[in-house]
PDB file of C-alpha atoms and ligand atoms in Angstrom:
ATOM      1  CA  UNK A1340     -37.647   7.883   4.785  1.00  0.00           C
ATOM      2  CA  UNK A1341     -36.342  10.565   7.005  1.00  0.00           C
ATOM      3  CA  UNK A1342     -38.117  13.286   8.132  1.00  0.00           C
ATOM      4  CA  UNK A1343     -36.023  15.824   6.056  1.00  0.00           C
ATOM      5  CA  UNK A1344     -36.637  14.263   3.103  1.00  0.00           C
ATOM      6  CA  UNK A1345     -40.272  13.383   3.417  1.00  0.00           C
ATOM      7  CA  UNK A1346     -40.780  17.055   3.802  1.00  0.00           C
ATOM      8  CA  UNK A1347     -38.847  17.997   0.592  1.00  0.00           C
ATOM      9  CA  UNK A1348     -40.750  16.085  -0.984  1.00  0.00           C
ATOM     10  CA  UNK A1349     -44.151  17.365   0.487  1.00  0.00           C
ATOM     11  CA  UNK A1350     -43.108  20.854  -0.739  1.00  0.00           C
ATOM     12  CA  UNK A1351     -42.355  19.753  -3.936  1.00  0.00           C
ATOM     13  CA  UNK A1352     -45.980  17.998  -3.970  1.00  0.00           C
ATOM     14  CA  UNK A1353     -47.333  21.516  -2.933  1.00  0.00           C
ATOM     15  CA  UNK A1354     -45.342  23.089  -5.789  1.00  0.00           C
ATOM     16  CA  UNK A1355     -46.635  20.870  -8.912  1.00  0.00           C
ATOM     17  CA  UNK A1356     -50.369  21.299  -7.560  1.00  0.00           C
ATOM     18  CA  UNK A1357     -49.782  25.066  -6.838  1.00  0.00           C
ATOM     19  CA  UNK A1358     -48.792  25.627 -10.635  1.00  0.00           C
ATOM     20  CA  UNK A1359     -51.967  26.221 -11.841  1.00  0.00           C
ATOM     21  CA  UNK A1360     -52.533  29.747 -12.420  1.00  0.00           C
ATOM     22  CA  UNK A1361     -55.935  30.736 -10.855  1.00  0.00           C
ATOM     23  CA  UNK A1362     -54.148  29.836  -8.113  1.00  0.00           C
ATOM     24  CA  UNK A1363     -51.588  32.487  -8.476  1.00  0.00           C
ATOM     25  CA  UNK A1364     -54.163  34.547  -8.809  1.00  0.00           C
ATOM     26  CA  UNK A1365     -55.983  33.745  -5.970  1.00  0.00           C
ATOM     27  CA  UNK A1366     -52.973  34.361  -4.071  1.00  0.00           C
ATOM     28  CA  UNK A1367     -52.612  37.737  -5.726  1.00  0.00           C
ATOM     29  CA  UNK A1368     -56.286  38.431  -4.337  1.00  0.00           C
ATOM     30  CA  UNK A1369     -55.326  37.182  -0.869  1.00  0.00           C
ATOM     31  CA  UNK A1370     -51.924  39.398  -0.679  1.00  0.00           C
ATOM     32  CA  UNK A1371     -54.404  42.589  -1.614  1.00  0.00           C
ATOM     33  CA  UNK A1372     -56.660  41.864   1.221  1.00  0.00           C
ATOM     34  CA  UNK A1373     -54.131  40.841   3.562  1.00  0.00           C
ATOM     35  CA  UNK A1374     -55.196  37.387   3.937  1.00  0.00           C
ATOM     36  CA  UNK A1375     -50.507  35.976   3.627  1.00  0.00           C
ATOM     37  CA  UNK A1376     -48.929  34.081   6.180  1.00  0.00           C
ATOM     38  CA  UNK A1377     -46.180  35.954   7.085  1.00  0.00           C
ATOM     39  CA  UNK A1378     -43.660  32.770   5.757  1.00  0.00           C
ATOM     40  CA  UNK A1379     -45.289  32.972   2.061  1.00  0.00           C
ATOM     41  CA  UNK A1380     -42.653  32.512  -0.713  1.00  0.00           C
ATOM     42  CA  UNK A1381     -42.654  30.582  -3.962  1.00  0.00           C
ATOM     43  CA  UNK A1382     -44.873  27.973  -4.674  1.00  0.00           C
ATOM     44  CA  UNK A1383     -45.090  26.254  -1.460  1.00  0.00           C
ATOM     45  CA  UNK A1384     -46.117  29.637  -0.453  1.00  0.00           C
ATOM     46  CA  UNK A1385     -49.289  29.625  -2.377  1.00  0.00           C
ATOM     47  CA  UNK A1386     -50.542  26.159  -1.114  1.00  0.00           C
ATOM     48  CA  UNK A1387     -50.584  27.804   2.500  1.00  0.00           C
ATOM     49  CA  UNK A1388     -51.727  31.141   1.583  1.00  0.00           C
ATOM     50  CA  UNK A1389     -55.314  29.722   0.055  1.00  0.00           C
ATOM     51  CA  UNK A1390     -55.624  27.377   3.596  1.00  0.00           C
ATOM     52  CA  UNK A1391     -54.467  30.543   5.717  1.00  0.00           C
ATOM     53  CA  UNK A1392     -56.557  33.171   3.330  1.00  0.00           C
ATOM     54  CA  UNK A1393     -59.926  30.642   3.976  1.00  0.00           C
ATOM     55  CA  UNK A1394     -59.600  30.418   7.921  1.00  0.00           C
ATOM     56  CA  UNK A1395     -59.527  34.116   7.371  1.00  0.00           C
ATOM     57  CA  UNK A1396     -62.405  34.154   6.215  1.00  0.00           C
ATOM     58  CA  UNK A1397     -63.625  32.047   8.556  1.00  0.00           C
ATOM     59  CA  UNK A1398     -61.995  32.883  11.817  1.00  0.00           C
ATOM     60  CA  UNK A1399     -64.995  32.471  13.756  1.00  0.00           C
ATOM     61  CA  UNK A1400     -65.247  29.055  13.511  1.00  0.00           C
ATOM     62  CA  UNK A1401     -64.852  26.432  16.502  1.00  0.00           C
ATOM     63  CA  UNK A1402     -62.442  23.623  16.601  1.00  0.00           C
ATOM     64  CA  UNK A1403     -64.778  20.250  17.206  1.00  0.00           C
ATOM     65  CA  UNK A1404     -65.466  19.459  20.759  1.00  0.00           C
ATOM     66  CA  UNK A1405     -65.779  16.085  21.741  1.00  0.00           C
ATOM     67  CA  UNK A1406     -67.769  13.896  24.479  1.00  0.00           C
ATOM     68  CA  UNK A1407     -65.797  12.710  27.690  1.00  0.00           C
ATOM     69  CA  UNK A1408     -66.251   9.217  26.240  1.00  0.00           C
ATOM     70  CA  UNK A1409     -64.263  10.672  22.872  1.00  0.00           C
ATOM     71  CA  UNK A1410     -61.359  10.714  25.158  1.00  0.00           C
ATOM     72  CA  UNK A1411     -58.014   8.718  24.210  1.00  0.00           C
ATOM     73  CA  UNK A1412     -57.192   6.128  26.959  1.00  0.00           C
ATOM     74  CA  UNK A1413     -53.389   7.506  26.321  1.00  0.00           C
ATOM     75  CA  UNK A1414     -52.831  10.887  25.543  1.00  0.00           C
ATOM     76  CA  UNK A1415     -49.709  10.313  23.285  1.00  0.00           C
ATOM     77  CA  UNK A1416     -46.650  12.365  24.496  1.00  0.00           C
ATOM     78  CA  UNK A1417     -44.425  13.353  21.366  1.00  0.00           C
ATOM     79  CA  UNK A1418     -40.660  12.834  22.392  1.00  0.00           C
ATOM     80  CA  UNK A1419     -38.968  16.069  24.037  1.00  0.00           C
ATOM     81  CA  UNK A1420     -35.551  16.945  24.594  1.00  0.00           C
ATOM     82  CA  UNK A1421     -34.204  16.114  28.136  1.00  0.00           C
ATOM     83  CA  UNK A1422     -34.947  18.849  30.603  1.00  0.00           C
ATOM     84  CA  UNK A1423     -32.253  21.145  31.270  1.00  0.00           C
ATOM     85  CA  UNK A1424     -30.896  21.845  34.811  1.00  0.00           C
ATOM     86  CA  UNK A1425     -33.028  25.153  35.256  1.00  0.00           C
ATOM     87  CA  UNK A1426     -36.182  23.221  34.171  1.00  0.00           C
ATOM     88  CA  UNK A1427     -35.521  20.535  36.915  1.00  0.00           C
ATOM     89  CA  UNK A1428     -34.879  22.699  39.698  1.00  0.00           C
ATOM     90  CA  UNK A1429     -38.288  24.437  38.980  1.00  0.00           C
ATOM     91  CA  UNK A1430     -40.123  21.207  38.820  1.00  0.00           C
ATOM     92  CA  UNK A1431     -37.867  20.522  42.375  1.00  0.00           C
ATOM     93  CA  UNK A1432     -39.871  23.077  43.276  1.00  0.00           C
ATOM     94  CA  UNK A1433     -42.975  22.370  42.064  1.00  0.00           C
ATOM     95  CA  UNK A1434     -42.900  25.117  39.288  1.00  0.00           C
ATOM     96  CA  UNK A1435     -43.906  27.697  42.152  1.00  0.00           C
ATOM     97  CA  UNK A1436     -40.767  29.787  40.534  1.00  0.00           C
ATOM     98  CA  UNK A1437     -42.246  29.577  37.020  1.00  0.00           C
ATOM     99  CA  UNK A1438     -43.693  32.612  35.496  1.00  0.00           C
ATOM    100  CA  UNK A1439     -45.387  33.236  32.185  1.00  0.00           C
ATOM    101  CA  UNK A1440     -44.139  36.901  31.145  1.00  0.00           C
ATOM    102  CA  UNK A1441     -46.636  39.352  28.901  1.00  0.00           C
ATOM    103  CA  UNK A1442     -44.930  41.590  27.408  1.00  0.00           C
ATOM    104  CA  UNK A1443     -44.463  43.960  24.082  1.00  0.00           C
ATOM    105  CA  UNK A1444     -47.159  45.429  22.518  1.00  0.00           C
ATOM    106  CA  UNK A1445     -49.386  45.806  25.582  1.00  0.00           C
ATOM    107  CA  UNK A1446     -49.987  48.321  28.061  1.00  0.00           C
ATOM    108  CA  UNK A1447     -49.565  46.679  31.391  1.00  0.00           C
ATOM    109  CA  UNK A1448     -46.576  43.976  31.012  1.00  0.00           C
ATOM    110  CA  UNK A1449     -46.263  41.632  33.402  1.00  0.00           C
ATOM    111  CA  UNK A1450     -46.178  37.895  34.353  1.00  0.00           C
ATOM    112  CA  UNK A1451     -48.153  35.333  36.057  1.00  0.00           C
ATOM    113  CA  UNK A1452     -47.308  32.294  37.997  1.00  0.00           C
ATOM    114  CA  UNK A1453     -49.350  28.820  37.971  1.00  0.00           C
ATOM    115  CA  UNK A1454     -51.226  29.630  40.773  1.00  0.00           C
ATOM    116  CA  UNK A1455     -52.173  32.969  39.263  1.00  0.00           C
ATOM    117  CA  UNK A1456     -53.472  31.779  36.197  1.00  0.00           C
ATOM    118  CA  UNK A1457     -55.028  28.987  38.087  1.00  0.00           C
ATOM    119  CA  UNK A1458     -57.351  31.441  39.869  1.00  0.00           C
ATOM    120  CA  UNK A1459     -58.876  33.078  36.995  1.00  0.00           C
ATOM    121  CA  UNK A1460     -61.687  31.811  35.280  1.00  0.00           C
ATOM    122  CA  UNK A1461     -60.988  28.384  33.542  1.00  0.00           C
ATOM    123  CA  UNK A1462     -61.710  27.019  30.367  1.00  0.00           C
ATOM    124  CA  UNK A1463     -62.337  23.702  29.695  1.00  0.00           C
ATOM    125  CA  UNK A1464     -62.521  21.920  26.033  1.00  0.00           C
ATOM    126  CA  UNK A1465     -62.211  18.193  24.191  1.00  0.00           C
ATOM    127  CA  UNK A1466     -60.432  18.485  21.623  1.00  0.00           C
ATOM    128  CA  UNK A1467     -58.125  16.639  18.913  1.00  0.00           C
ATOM    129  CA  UNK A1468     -54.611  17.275  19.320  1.00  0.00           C
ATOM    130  CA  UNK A1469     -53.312  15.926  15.998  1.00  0.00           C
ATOM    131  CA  UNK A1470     -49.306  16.025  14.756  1.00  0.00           C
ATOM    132  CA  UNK A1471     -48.190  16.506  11.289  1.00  0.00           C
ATOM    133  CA  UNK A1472     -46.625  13.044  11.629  1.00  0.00           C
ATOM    134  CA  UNK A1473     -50.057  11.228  11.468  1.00  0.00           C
ATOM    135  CA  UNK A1474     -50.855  10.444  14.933  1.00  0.00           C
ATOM    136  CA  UNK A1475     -53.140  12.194  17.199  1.00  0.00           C
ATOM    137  CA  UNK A1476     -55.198  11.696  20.149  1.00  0.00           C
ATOM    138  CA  UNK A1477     -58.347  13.227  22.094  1.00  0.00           C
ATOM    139  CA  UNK A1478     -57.776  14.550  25.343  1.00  0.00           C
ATOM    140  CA  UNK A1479     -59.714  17.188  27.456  1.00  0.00           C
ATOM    141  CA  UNK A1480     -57.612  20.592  28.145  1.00  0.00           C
ATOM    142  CA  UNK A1481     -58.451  22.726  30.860  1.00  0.00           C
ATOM    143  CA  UNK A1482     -56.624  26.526  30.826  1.00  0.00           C
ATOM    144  CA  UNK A1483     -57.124  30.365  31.172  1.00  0.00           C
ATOM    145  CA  UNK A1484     -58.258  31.773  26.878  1.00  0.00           C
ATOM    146  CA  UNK A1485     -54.888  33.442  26.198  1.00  0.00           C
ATOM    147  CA  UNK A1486     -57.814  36.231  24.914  1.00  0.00           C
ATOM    148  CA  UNK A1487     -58.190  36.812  28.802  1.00  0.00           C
ATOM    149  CA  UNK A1488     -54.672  37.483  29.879  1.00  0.00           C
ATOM    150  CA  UNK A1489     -54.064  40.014  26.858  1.00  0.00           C
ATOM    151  CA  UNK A1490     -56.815  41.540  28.029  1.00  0.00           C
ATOM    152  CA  UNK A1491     -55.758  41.703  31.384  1.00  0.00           C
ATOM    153  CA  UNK A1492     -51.982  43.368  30.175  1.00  0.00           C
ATOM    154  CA  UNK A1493     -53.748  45.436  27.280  1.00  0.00           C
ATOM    155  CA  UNK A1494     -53.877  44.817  24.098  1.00  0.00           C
ATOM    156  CA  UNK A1495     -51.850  47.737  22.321  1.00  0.00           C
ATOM    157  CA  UNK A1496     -53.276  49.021  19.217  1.00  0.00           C
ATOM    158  CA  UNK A1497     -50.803  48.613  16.778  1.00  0.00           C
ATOM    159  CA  UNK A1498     -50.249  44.791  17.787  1.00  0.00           C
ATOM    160  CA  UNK A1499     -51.278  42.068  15.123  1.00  0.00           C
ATOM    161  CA  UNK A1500     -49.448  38.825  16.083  1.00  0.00           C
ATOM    162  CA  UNK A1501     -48.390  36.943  19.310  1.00  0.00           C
ATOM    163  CA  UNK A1502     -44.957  35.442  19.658  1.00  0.00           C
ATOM    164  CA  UNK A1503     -44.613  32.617  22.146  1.00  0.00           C
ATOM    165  CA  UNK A1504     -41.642  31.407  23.532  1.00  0.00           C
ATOM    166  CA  UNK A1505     -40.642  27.891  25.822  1.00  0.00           C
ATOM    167  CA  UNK A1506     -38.266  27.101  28.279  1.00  0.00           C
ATOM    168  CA  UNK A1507     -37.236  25.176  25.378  1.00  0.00           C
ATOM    169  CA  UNK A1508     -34.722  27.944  23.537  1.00  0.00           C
ATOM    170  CA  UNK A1509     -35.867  26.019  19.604  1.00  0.00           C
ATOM    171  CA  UNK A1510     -39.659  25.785  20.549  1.00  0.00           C
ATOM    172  CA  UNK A1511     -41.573  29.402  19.619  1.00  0.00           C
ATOM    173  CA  UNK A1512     -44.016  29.881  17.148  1.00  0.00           C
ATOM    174  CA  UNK A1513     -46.847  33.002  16.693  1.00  0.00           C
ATOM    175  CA  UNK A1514     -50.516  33.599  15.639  1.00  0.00           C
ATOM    176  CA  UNK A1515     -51.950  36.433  14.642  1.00  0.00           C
ATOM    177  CA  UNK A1516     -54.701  38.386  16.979  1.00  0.00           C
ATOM    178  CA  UNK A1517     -57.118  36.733  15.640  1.00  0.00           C
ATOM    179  CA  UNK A1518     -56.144  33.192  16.497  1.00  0.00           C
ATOM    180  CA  UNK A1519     -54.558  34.781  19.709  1.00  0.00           C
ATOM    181  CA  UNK A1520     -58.218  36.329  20.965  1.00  0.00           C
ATOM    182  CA  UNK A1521     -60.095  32.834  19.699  1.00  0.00           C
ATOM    183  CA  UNK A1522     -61.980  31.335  22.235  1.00  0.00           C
ATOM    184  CA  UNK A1523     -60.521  28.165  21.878  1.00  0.00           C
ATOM    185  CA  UNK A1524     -56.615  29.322  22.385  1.00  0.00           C
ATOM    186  CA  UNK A1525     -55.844  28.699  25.631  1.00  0.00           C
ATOM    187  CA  UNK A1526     -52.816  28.678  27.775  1.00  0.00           C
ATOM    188  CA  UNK A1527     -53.267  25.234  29.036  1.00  0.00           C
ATOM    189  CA  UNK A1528     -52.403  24.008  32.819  1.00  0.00           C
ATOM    190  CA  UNK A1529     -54.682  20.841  33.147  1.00  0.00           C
ATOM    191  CA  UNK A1530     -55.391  17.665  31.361  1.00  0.00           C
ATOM    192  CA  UNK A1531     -58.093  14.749  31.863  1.00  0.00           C
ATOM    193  CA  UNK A1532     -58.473  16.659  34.900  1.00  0.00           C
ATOM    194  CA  UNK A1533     -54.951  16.585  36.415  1.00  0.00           C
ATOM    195  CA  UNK A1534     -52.008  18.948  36.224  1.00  0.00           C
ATOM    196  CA  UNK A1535     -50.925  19.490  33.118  1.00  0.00           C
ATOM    197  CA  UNK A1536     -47.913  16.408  32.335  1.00  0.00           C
ATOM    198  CA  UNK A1537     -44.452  17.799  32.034  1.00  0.00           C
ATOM    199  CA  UNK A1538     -44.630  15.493  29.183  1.00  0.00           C
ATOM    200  CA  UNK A1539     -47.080  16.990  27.668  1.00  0.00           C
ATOM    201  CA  UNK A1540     -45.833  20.578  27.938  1.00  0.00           C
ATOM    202  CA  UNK A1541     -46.417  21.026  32.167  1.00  0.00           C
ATOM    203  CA  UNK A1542     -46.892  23.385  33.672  1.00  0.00           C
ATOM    204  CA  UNK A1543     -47.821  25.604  31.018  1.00  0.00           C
ATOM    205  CA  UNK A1544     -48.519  25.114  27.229  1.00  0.00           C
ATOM    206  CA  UNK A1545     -50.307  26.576  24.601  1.00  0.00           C
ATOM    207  CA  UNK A1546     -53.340  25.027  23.305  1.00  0.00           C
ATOM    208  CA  UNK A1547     -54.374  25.456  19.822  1.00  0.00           C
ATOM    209  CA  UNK A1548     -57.079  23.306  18.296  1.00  0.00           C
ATOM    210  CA  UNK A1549     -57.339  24.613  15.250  1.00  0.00           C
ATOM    211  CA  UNK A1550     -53.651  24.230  14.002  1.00  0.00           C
ATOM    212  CA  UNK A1551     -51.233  21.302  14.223  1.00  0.00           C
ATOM    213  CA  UNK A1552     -50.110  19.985  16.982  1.00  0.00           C
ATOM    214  CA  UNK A1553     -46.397  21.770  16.691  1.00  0.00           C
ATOM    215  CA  UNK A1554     -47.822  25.159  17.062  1.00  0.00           C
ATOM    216  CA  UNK A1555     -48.878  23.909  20.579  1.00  0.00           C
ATOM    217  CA  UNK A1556     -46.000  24.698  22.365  1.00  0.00           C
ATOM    218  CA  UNK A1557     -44.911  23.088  25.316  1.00  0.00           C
ATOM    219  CA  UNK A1558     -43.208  24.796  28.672  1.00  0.00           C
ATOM    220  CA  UNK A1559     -44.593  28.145  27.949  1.00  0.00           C
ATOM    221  CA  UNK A1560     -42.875  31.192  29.756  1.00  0.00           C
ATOM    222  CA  UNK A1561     -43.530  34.563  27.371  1.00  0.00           C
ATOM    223  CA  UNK A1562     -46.084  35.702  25.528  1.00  0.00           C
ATOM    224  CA  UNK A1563     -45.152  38.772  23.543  1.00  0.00           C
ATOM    225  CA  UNK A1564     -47.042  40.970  21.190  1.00  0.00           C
ATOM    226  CA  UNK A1565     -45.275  42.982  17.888  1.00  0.00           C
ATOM    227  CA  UNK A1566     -46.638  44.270  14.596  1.00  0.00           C
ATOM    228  CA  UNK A1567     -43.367  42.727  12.788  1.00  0.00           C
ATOM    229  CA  UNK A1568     -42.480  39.536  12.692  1.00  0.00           C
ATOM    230  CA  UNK A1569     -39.281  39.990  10.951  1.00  0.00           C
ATOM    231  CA  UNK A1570     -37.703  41.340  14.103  1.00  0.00           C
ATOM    232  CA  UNK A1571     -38.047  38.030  15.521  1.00  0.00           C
ATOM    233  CA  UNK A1572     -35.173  34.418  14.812  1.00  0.00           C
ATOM    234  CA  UNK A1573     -35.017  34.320  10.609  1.00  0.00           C
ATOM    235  CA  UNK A1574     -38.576  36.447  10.554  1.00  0.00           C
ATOM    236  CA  UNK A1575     -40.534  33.637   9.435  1.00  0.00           C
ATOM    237  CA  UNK A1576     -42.764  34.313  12.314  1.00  0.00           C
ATOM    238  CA  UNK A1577     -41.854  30.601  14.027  1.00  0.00           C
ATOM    239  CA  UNK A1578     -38.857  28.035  14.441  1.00  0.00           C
ATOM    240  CA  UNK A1579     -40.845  25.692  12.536  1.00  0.00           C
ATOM    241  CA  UNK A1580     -40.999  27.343   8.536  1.00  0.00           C
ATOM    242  CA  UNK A1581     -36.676  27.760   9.152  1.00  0.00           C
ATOM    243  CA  UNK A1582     -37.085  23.169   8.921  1.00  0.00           C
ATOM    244  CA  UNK A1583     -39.382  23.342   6.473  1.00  0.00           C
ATOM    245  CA  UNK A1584     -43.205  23.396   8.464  1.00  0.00           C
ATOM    246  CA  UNK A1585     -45.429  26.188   7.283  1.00  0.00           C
ATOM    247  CA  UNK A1586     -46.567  29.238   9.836  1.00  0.00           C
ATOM    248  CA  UNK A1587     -50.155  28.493   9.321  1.00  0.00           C
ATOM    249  CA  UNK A1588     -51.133  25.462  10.436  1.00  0.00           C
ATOM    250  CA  UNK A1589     -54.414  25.594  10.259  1.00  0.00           C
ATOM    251  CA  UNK A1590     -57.075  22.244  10.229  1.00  0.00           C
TER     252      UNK A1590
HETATM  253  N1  MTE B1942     -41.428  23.022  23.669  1.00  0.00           N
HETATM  254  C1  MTE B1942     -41.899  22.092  22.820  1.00  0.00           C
HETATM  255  N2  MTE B1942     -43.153  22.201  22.357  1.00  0.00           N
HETATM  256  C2  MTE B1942     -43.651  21.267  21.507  1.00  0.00           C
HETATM  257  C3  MTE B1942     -42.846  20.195  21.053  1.00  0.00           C
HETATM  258  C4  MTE B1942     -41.521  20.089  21.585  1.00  0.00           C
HETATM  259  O1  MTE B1942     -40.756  19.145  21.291  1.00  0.00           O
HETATM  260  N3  MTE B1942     -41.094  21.047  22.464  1.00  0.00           N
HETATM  261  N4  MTE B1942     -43.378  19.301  20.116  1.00  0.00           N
HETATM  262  C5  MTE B1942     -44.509  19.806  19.315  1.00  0.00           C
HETATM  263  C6  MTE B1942     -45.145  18.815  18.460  1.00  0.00           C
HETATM  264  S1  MTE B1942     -44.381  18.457  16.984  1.00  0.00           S
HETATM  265  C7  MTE B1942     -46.371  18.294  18.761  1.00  0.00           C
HETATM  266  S2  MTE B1942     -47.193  17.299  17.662  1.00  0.00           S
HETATM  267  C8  MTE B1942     -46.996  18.535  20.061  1.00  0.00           C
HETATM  268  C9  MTE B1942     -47.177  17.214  20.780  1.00  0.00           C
HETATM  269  O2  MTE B1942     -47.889  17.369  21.968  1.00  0.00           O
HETATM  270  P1  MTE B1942     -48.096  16.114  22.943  1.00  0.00           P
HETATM  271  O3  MTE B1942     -46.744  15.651  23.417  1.00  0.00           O
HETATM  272  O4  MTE B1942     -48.983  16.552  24.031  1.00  0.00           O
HETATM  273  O5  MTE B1942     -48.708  15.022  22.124  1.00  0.00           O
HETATM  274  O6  MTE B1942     -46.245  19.430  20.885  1.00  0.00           O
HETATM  275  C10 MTE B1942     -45.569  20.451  20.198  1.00  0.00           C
HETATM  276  N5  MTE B1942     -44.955  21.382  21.121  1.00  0.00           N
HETATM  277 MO1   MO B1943     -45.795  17.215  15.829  1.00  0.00          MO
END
């Protein structure tokens, strides 16, 4: 079964069990306290409105964190498109050239190479990095909490999500603030102790363990922060709702 059609046929799952009306209601509850994604619509919408409305309410909460001997002896690369000339010539280079811009809602934009980032305090975590496609593996992440570098630029006080962009022109996603300032959210230059694989998103990524694997994205160059995601490709807050994915991906 293609992809396409698997995930019609997931929404239309989500639809039949969303039917029920408490859930509407629910939902009705969740838009009054501010607890949408901002992708909801229809009935699809309400499946991912209770899962984003209960993390909510639960934001605090830590991804799992795993032993060293938890580790996967592979840590699965998901296919990516071939590198484009500019990305070669920076990993020529040894991404010296590559920056990671801040910008938007903050009060000191500005960007950060590698090396930069590599100098601040580090985080390291072993965690599940787990697709929507079924597979998954454990691998230990080492990076700067993207909480720390918003800090650094300012956080500006009518900012509520943060857009993130890749080299990759299809690949951005957001979060709001309060996934962005979890401990656990990091910008991610290391794994199993060794630069970060361009496979796996080198030199930069973001690292999410609480949502699906696709809202980790890979070759990382801009973090922005905004108070309307409409302003940004179809205003579904991500690439991934305009093929069908949700916005909140939480687990
Ligand atoms: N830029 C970019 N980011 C990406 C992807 C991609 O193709 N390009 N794939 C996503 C998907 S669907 C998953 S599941 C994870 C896979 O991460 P991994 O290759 O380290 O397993 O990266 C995500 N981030
Ligand atoms: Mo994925």
């Amino acid at each position: 079964m293609n992809e396409i059609t698997r995930r019609r046929l997931l929404k239309t799952g989500f639809g039949v069990a969303a039917g029920a009306a408490g859930i509407a209601a629910a939902a009705r509850t969740a838009q009054h306290y501010e607890l949408i994604p901002p992708d909801h619509s229809g009935m699809y919408g309400l499946g991912e409105t209770l899962n984003y409305a209960t993390h909510r309410l639960t934001s605090h909460s830590l991804a799992r964190e795993f032993p060293r001997s938890a580790i996967s002896k592979v840590p699965f690369a998901n296919e990516i498109a071939p590198p484009s000339a500019a990305f070669r010539k920076l990993r020529e280079d040894g991404f010296r050239d590559w920056r990671l811009q801040v910008d938007g809602m903050v009060t000191r934009p500005g960007s950060f190479s590698v090396a930069e980032l590599k100098s601040y305090a580090a985080r390291s975590q072993i965690t599940h990095l787990a697709c929507e496609e079924g597979w998954s593996y454990i691998a230990e992440w080492k990076g700067v909490p993207l909480a720390d570098l918003l800090s650094r630029a300012g956080i500006g006080k009518q900012a509520k999500y943060a857009v993130y962009f890749s080299i990759e022109k299809d690949w951005w996603d957001s979060i709001d603030l309060t996934d962005a300032m979890h401990p656990q959210t990091l910008v991610a230059y290391g794994l199993n102790g060794g630069d970060l694989p361009v496979e796996n998103g080198g030199p930069l990524r973001m690292r999410l363990p609480k949502q699906l694997g696709y809202k980790s994205v890979k070759f990382l160059n801009r973090v922005t922060l905004t108070d309307d995601l409409k302003r940004f490709g179809k205003g579904l807050g991500s690439a991934s709702p305009e093929g069908g994915y949700t916005w909140y991906a939480g687990i």
